[in-house]
Structures are given as C-alpha cells and as structure tokens.
JSON list of N, CA and C in Angstrom, two decimals:
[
{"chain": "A", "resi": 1, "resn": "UNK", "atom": "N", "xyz": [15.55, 42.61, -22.16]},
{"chain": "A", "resi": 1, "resn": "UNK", "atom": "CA", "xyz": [14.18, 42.52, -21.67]},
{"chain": "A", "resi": 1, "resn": "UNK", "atom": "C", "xyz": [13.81, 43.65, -20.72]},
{"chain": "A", "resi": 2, "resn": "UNK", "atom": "N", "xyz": [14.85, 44.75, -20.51]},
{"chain": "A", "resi": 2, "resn": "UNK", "atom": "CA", "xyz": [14.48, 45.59, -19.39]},
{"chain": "A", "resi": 2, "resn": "UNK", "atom": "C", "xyz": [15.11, 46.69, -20.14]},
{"chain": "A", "resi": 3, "resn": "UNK", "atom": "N", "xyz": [14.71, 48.12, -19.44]},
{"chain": "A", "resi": 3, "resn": "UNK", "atom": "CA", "xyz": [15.85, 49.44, -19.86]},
{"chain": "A", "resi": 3, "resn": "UNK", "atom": "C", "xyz": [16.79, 49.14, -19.05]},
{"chain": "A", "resi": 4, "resn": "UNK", "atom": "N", "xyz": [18.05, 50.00, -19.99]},
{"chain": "A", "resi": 4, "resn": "UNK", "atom": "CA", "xyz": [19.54, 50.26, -18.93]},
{"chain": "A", "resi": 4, "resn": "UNK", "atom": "C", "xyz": [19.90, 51.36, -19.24]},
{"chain": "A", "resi": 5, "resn": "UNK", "atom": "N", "xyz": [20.42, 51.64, -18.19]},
{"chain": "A", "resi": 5, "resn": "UNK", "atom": "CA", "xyz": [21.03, 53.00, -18.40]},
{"chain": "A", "resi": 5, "resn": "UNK", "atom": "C", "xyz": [22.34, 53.26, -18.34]},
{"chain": "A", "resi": 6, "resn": "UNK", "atom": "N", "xyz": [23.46, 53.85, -19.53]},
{"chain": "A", "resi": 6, "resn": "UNK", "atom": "CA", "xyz": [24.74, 53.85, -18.89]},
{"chain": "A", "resi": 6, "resn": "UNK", "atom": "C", "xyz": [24.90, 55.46, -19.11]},
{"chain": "A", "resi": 7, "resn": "UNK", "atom": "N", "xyz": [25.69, 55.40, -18.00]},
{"chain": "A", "resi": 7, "resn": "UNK", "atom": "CA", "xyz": [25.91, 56.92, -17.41]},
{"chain": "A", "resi": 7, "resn": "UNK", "atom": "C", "xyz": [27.74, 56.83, -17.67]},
{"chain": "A", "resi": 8, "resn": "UNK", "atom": "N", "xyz": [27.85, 58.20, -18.70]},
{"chain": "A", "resi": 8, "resn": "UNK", "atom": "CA", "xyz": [29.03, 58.50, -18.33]},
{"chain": "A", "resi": 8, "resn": "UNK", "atom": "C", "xyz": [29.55, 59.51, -18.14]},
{"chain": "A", "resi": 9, "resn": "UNK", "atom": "N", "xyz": [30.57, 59.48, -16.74]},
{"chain": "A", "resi": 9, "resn": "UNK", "atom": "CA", "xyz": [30.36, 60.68, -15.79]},
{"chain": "A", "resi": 9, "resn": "UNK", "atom": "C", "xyz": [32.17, 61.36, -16.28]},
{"chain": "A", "resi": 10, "resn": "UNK", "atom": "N", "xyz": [32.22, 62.46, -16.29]},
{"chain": "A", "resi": 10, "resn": "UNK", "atom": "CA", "xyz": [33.18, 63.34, -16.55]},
{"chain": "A", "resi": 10, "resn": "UNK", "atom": "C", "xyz": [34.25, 63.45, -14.98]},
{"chain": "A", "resi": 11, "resn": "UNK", "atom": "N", "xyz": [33.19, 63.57, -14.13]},
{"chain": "A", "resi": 11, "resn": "UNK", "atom": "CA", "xyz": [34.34, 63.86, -12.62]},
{"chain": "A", "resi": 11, "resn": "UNK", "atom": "C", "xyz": [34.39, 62.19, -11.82]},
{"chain": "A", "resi": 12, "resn": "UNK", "atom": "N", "xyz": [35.22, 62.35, -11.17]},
{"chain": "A", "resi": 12, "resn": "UNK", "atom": "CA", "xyz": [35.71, 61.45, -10.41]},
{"chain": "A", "resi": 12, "resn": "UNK", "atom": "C", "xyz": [34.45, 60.37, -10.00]},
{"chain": "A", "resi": 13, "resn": "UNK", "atom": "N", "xyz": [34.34, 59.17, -10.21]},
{"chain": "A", "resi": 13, "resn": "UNK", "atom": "CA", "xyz": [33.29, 58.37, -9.96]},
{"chain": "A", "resi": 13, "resn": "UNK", "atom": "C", "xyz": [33.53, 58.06, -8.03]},
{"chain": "A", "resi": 14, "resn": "UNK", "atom": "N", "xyz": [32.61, 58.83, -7.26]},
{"chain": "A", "resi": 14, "resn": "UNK", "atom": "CA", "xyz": [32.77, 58.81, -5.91]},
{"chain": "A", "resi": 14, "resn": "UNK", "atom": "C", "xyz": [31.56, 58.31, -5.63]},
{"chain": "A", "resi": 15, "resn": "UNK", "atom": "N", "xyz": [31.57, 57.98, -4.03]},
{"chain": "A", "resi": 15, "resn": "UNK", "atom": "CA", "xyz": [29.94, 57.36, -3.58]},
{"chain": "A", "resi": 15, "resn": "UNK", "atom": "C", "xyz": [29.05, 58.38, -3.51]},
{"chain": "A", "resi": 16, "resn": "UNK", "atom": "N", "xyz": [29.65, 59.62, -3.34]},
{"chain": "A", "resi": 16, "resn": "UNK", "atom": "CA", "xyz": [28.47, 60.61, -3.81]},
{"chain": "A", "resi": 16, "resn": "UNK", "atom": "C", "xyz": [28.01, 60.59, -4.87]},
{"chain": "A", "resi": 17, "resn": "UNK", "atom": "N", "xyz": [28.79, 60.58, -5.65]},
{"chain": "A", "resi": 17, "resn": "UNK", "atom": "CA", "xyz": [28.47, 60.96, -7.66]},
{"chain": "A", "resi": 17, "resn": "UNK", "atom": "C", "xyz": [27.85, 59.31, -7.60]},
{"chain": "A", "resi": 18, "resn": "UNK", "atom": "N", "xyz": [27.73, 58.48, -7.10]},
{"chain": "A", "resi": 18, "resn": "UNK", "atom": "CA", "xyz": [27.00, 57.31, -7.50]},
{"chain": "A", "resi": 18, "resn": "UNK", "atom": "C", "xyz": [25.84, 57.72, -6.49]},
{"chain": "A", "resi": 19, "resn": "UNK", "atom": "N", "xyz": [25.52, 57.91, -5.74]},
{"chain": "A", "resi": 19, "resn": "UNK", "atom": "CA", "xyz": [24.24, 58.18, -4.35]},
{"chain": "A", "resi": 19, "resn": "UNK", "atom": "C", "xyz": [23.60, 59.46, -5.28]},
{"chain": "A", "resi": 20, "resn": "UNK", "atom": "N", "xyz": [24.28, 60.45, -6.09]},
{"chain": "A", "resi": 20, "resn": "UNK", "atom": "CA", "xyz": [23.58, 60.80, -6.52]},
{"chain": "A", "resi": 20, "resn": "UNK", "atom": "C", "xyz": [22.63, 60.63, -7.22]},
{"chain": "A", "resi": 21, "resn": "UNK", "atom": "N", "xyz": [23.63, 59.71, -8.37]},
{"chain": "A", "resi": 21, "resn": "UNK", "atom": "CA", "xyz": [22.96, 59.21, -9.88]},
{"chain": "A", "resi": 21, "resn": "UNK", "atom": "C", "xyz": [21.77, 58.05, -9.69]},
{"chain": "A", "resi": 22, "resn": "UNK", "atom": "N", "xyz": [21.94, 57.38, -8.45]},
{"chain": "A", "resi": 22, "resn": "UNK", "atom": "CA", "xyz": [20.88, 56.45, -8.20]},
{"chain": "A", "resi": 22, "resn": "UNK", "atom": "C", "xyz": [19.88, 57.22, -7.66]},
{"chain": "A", "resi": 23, "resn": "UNK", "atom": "N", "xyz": [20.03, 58.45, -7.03]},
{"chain": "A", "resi": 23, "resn": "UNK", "atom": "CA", "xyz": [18.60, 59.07, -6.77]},
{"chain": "A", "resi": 23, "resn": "UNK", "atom": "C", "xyz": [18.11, 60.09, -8.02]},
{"chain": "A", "resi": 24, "resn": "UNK", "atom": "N", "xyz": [18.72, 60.34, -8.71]},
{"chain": "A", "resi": 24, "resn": "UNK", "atom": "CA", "xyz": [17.99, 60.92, -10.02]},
{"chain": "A", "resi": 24, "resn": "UNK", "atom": "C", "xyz": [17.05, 59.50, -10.78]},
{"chain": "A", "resi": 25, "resn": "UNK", "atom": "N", "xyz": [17.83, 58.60, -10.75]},
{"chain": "A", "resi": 25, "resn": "UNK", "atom": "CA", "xyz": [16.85, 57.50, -11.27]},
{"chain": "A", "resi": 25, "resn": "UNK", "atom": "C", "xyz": [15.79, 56.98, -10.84]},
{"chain": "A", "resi": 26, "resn": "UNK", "atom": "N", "xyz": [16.05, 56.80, -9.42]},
{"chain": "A", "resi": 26, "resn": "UNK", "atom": "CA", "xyz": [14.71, 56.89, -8.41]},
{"chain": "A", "resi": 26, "resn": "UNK", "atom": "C", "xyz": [13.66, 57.77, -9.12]},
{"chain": "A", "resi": 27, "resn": "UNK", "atom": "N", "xyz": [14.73, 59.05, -8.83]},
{"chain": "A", "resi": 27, "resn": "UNK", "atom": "CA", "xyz": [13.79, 60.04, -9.39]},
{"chain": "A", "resi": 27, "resn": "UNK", "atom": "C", "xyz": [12.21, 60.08, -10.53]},
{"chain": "A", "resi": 28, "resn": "UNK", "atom": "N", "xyz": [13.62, 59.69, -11.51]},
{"chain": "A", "resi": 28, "resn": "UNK", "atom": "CA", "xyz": [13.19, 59.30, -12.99]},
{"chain": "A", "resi": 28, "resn": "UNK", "atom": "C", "xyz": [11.98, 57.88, -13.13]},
{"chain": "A", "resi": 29, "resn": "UNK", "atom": "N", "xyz": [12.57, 57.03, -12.49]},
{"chain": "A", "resi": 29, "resn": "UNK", "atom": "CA", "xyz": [11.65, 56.06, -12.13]},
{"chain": "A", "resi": 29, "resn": "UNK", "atom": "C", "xyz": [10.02, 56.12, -11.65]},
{"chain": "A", "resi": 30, "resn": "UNK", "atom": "N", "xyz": [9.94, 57.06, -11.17]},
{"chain": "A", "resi": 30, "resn": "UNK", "atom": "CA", "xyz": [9.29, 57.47, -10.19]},
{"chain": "A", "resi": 30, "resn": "UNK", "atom": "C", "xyz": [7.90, 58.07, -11.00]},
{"chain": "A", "resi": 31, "resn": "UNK", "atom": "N", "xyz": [8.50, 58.32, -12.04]},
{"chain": "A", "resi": 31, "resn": "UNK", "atom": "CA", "xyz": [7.21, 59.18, -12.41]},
{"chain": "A", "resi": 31, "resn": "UNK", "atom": "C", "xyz": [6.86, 58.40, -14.34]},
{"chain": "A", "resi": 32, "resn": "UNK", "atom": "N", "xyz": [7.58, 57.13, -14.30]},
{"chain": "A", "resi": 32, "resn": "UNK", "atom": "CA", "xyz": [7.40, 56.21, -15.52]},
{"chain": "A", "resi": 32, "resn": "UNK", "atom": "C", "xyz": [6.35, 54.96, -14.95]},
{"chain": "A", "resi": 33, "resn": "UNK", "atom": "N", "xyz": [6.22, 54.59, -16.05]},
{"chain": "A", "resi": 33, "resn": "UNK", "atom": "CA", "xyz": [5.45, 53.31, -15.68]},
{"chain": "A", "resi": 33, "resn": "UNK", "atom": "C", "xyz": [6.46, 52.45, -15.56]},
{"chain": "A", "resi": 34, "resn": "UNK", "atom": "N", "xyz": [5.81, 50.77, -15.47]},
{"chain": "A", "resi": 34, "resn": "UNK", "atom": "CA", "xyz": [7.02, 50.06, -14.97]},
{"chain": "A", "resi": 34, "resn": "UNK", "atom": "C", "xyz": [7.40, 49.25, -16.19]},
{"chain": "A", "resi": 35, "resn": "UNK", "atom": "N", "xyz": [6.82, 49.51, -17.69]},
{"chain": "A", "resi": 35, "resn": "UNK", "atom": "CA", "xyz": [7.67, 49.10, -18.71]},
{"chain": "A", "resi": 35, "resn": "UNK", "atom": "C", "xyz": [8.61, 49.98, -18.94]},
{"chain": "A", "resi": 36, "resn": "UNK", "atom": "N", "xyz": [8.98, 51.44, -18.66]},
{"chain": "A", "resi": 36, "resn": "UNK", "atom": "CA", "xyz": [9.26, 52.23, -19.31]},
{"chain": "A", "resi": 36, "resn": "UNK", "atom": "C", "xyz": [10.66, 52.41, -18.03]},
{"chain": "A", "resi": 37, "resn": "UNK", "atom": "N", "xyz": [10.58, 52.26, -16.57]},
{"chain": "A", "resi": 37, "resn": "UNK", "atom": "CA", "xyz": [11.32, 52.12, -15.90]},
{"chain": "A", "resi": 37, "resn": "UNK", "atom": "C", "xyz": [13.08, 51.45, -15.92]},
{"chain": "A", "resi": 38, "resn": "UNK", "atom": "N", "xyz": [13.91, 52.70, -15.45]},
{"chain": "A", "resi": 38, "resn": "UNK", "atom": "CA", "xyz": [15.11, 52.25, -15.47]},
{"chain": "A", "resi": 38, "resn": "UNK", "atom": "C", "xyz": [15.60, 50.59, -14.40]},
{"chain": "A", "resi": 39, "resn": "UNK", "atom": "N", "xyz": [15.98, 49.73, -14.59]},
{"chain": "A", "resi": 39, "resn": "UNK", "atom": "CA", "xyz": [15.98, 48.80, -14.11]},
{"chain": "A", "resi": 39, "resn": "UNK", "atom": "C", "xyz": [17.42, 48.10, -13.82]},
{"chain": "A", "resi": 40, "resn": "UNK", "atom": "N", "xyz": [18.11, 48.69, -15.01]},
{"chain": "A", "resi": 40, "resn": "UNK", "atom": "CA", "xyz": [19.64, 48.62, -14.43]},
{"chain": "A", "resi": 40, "resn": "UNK", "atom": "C", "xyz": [20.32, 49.91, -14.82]},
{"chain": "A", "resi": 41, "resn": "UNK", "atom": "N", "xyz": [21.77, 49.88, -14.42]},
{"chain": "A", "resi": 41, "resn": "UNK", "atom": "CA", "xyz": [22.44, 51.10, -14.83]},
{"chain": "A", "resi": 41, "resn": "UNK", "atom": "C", "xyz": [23.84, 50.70, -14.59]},
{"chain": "A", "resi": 42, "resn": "UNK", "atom": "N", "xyz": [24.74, 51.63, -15.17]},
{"chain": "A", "resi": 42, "resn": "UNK", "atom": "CA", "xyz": [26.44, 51.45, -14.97]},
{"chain": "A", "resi": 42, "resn": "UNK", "atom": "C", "xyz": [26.47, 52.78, -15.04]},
{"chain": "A", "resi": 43, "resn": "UNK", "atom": "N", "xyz": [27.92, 53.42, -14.44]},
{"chain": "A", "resi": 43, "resn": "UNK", "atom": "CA", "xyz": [28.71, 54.29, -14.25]},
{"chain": "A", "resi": 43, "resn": "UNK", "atom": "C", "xyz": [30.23, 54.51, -14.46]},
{"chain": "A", "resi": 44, "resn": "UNK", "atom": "N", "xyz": [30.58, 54.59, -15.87]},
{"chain": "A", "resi": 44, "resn": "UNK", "atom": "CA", "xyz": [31.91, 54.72, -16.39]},
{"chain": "A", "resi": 44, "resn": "UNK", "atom": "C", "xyz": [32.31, 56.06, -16.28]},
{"chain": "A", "resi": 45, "resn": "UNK", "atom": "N", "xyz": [33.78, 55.96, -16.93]},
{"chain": "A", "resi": 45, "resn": "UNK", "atom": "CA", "xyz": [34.16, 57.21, -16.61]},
{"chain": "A", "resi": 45, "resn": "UNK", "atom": "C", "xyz": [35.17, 57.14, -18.00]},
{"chain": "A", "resi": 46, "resn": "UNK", "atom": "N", "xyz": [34.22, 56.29, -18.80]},
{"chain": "A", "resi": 46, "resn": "UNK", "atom": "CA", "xyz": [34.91, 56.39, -20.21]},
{"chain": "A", "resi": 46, "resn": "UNK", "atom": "C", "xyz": [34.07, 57.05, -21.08]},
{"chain": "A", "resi": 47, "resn": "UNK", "atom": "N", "xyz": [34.20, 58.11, -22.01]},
{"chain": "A", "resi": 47, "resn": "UNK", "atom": "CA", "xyz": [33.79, 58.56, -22.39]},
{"chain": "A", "resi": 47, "resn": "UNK", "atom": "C", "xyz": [32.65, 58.48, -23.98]},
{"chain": "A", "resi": 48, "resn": "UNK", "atom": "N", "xyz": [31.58, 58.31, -24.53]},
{"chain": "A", "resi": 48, "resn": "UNK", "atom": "CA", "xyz": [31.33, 58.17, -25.70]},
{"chain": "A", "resi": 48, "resn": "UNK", "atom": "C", "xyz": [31.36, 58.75, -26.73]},
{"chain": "A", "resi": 49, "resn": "UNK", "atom": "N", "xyz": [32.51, 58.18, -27.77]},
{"chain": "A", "resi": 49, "resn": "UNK", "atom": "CA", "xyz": [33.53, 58.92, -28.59]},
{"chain": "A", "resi": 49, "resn": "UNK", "atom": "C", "xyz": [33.45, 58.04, -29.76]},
{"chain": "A", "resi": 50, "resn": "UNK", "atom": "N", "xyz": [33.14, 58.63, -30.99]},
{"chain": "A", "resi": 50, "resn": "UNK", "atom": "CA", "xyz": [33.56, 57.94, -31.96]},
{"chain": "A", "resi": 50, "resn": "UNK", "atom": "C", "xyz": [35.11, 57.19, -32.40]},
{"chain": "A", "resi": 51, "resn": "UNK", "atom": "N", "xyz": [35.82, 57.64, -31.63]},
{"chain": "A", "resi": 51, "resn": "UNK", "atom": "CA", "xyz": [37.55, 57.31, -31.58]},
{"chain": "A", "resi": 51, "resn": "UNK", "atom": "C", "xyz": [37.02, 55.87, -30.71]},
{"chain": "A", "resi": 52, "resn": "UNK", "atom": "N", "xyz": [36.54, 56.26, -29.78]},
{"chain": "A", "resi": 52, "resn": "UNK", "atom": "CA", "xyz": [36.75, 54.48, -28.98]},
{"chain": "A", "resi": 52, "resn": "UNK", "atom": "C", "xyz": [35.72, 53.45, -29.58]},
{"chain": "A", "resi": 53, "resn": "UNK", "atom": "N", "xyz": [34.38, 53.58, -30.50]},
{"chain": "A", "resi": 53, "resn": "UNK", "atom": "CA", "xyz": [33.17, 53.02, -31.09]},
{"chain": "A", "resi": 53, "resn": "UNK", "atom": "C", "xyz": [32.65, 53.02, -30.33]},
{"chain": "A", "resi": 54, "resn": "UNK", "atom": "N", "xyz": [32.48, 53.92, -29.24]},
{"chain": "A", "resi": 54, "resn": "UNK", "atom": "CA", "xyz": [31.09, 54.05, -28.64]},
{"chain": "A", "resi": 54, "resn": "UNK", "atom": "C", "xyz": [29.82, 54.43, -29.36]},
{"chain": "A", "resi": 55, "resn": "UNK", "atom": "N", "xyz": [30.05, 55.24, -30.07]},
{"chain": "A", "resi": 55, "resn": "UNK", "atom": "CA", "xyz": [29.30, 56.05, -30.89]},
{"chain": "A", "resi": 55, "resn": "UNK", "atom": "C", "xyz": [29.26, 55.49, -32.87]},
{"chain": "A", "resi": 56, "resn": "UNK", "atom": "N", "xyz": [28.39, 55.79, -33.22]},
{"chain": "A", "resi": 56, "resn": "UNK", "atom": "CA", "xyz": [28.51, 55.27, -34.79]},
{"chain": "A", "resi": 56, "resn": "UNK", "atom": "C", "xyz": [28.74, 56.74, -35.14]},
{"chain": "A", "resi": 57, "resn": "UNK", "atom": "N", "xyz": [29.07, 56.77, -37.12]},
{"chain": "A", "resi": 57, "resn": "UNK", "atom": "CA", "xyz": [29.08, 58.19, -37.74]},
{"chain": "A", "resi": 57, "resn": "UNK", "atom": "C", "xyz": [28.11, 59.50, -37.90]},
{"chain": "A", "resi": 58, "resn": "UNK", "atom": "N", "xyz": [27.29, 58.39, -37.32]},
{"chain": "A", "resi": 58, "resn": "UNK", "atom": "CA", "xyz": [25.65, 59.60, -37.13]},
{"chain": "A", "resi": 58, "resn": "UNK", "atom": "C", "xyz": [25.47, 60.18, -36.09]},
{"chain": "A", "resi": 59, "resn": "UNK", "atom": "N", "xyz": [26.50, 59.20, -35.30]},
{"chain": "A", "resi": 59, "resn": "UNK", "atom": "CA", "xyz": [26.70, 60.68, -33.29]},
{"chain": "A", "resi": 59, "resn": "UNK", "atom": "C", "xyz": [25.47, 59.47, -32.84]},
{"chain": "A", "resi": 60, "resn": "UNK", "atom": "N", "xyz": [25.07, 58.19, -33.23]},
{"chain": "A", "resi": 60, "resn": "UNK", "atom": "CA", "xyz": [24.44, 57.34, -32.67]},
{"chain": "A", "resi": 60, "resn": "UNK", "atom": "C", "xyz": [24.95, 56.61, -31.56]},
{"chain": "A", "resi": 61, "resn": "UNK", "atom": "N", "xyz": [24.65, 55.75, -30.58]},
{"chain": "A", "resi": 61, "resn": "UNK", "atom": "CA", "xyz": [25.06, 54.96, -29.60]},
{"chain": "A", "resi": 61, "resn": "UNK", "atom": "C", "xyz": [25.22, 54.00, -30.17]},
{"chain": "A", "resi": 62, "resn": "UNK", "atom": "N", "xyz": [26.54, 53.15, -30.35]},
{"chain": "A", "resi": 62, "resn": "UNK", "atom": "CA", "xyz": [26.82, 51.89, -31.11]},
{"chain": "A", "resi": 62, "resn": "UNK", "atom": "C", "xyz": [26.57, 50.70, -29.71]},
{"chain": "A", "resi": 63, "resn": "UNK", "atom": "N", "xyz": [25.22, 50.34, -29.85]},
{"chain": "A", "resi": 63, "resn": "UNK", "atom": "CA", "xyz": [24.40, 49.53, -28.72]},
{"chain": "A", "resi": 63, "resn": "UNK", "atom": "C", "xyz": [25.59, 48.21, -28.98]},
{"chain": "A", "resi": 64, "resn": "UNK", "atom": "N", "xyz": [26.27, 47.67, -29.71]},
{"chain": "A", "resi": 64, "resn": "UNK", "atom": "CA", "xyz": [26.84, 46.38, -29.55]},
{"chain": "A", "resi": 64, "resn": "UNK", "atom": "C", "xyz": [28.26, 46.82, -29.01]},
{"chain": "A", "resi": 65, "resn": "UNK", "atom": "N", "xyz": [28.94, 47.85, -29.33]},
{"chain": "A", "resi": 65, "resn": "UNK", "atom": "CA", "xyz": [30.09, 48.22, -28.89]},
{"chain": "A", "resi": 65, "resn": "UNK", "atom": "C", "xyz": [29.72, 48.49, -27.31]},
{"chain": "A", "resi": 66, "resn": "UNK", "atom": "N", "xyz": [28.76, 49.20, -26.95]},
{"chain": "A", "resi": 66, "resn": "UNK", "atom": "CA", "xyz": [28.69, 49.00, -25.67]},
{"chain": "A", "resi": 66, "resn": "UNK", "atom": "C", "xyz": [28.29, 47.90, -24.46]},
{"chain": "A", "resi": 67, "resn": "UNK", "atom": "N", "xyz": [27.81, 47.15, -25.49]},
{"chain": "A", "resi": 67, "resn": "UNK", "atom": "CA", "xyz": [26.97, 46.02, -24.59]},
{"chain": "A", "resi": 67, "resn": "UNK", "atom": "C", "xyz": [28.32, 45.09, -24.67]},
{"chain": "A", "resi": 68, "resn": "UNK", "atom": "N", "xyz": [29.13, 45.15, -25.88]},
{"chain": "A", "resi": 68, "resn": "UNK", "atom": "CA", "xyz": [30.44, 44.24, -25.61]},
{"chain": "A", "resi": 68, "resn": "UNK", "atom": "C", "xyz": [31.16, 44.59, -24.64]},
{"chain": "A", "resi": 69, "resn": "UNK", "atom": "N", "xyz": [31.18, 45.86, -24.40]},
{"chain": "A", "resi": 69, "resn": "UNK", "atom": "CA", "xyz": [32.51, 46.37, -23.35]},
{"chain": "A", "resi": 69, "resn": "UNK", "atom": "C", "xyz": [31.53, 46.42, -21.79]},
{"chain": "A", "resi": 70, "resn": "UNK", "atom": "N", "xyz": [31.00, 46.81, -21.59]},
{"chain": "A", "resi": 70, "resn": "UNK", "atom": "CA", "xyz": [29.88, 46.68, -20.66]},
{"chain": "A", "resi": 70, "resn": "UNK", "atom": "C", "xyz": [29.20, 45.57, -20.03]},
{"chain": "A", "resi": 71, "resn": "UNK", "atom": "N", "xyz": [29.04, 44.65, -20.73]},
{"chain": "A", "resi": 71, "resn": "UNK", "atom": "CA", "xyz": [28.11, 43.06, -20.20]},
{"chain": "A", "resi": 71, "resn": "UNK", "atom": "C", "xyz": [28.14, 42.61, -19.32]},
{"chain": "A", "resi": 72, "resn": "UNK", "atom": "N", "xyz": [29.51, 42.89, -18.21]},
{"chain": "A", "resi": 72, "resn": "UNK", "atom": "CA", "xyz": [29.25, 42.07, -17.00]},
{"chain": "A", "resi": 72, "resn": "UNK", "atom": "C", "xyz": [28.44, 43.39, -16.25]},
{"chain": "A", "resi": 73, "resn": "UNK", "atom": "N", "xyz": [28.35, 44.74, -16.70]},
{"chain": "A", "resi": 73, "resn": "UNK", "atom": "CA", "xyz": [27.56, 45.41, -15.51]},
{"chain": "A", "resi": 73, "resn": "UNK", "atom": "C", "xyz": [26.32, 45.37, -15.97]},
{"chain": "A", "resi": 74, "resn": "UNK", "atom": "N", "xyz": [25.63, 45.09, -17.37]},
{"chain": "A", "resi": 74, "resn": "UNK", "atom": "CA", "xyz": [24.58, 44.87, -17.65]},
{"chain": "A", "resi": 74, "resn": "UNK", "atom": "C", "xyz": [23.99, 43.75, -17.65]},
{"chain": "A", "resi": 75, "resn": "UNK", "atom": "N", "xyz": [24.05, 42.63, -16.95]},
{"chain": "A", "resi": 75, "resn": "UNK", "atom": "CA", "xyz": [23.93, 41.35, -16.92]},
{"chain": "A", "resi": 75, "resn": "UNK", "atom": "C", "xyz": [23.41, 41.13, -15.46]}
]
C-alpha cells in the first residue's frame, strides 16, 4: 500500500552510510507528492544477483524473492 525502497550498499553499512541514505530520501521525498513518496526503506549489504534470485533473467527485480527475504524490514 506504500513505496519501499531497498538499498543495496557495496561499503560497510555504518551510521553514516545510513544518515546518509535517509537524507537522500528526505531528499527525494521532498520534491514527490505524497502518493509517489518513499515511505519505507532497508539497507542490505547483499547484493542483487541473479545467482542469489534477487533478480529474474531479464536483469528484473524478482519483487517476491525480495519481499520473502526482506519482510520483517518491510513490514
């Protein structure tokens, strides 16, 4: 019922690299309306790879593979 956003970050997940990523969304937020507004978000440090099914064969986001592995931060 809302956007989410999952972020996945390559360097070390620190309170900076998170203080950052929540003010780019601010950011981002900022200049959307409020259907279009980010409303949740996660920060892995797993990568989206067709090897793990993050991804489908089309280089798509496999939305159930992530929402399975993901759900308690999107919830």
């Amino acid at each position: 019922p809302y956007v989410v956003a999952g972020v996945s970050a390559q360097a070390p997940i620190t309170d900076e690299v998170r203080s950052r990523i929540e003010s780019h969304i601010d950011n981002i937020n900022a200049t959307l309306p409020a259907a279009g507004r980010i409303i949740r978000f996660f920060i892995t440090d797993e990568q989206f790879t067709l090897q793990n099914g993050f991804m489908t064969r089309t280089l798509k986001l496999n939305r159930a593979a992530l929402f399975n592995r993901f759900a308690n931060e999107l919830i």
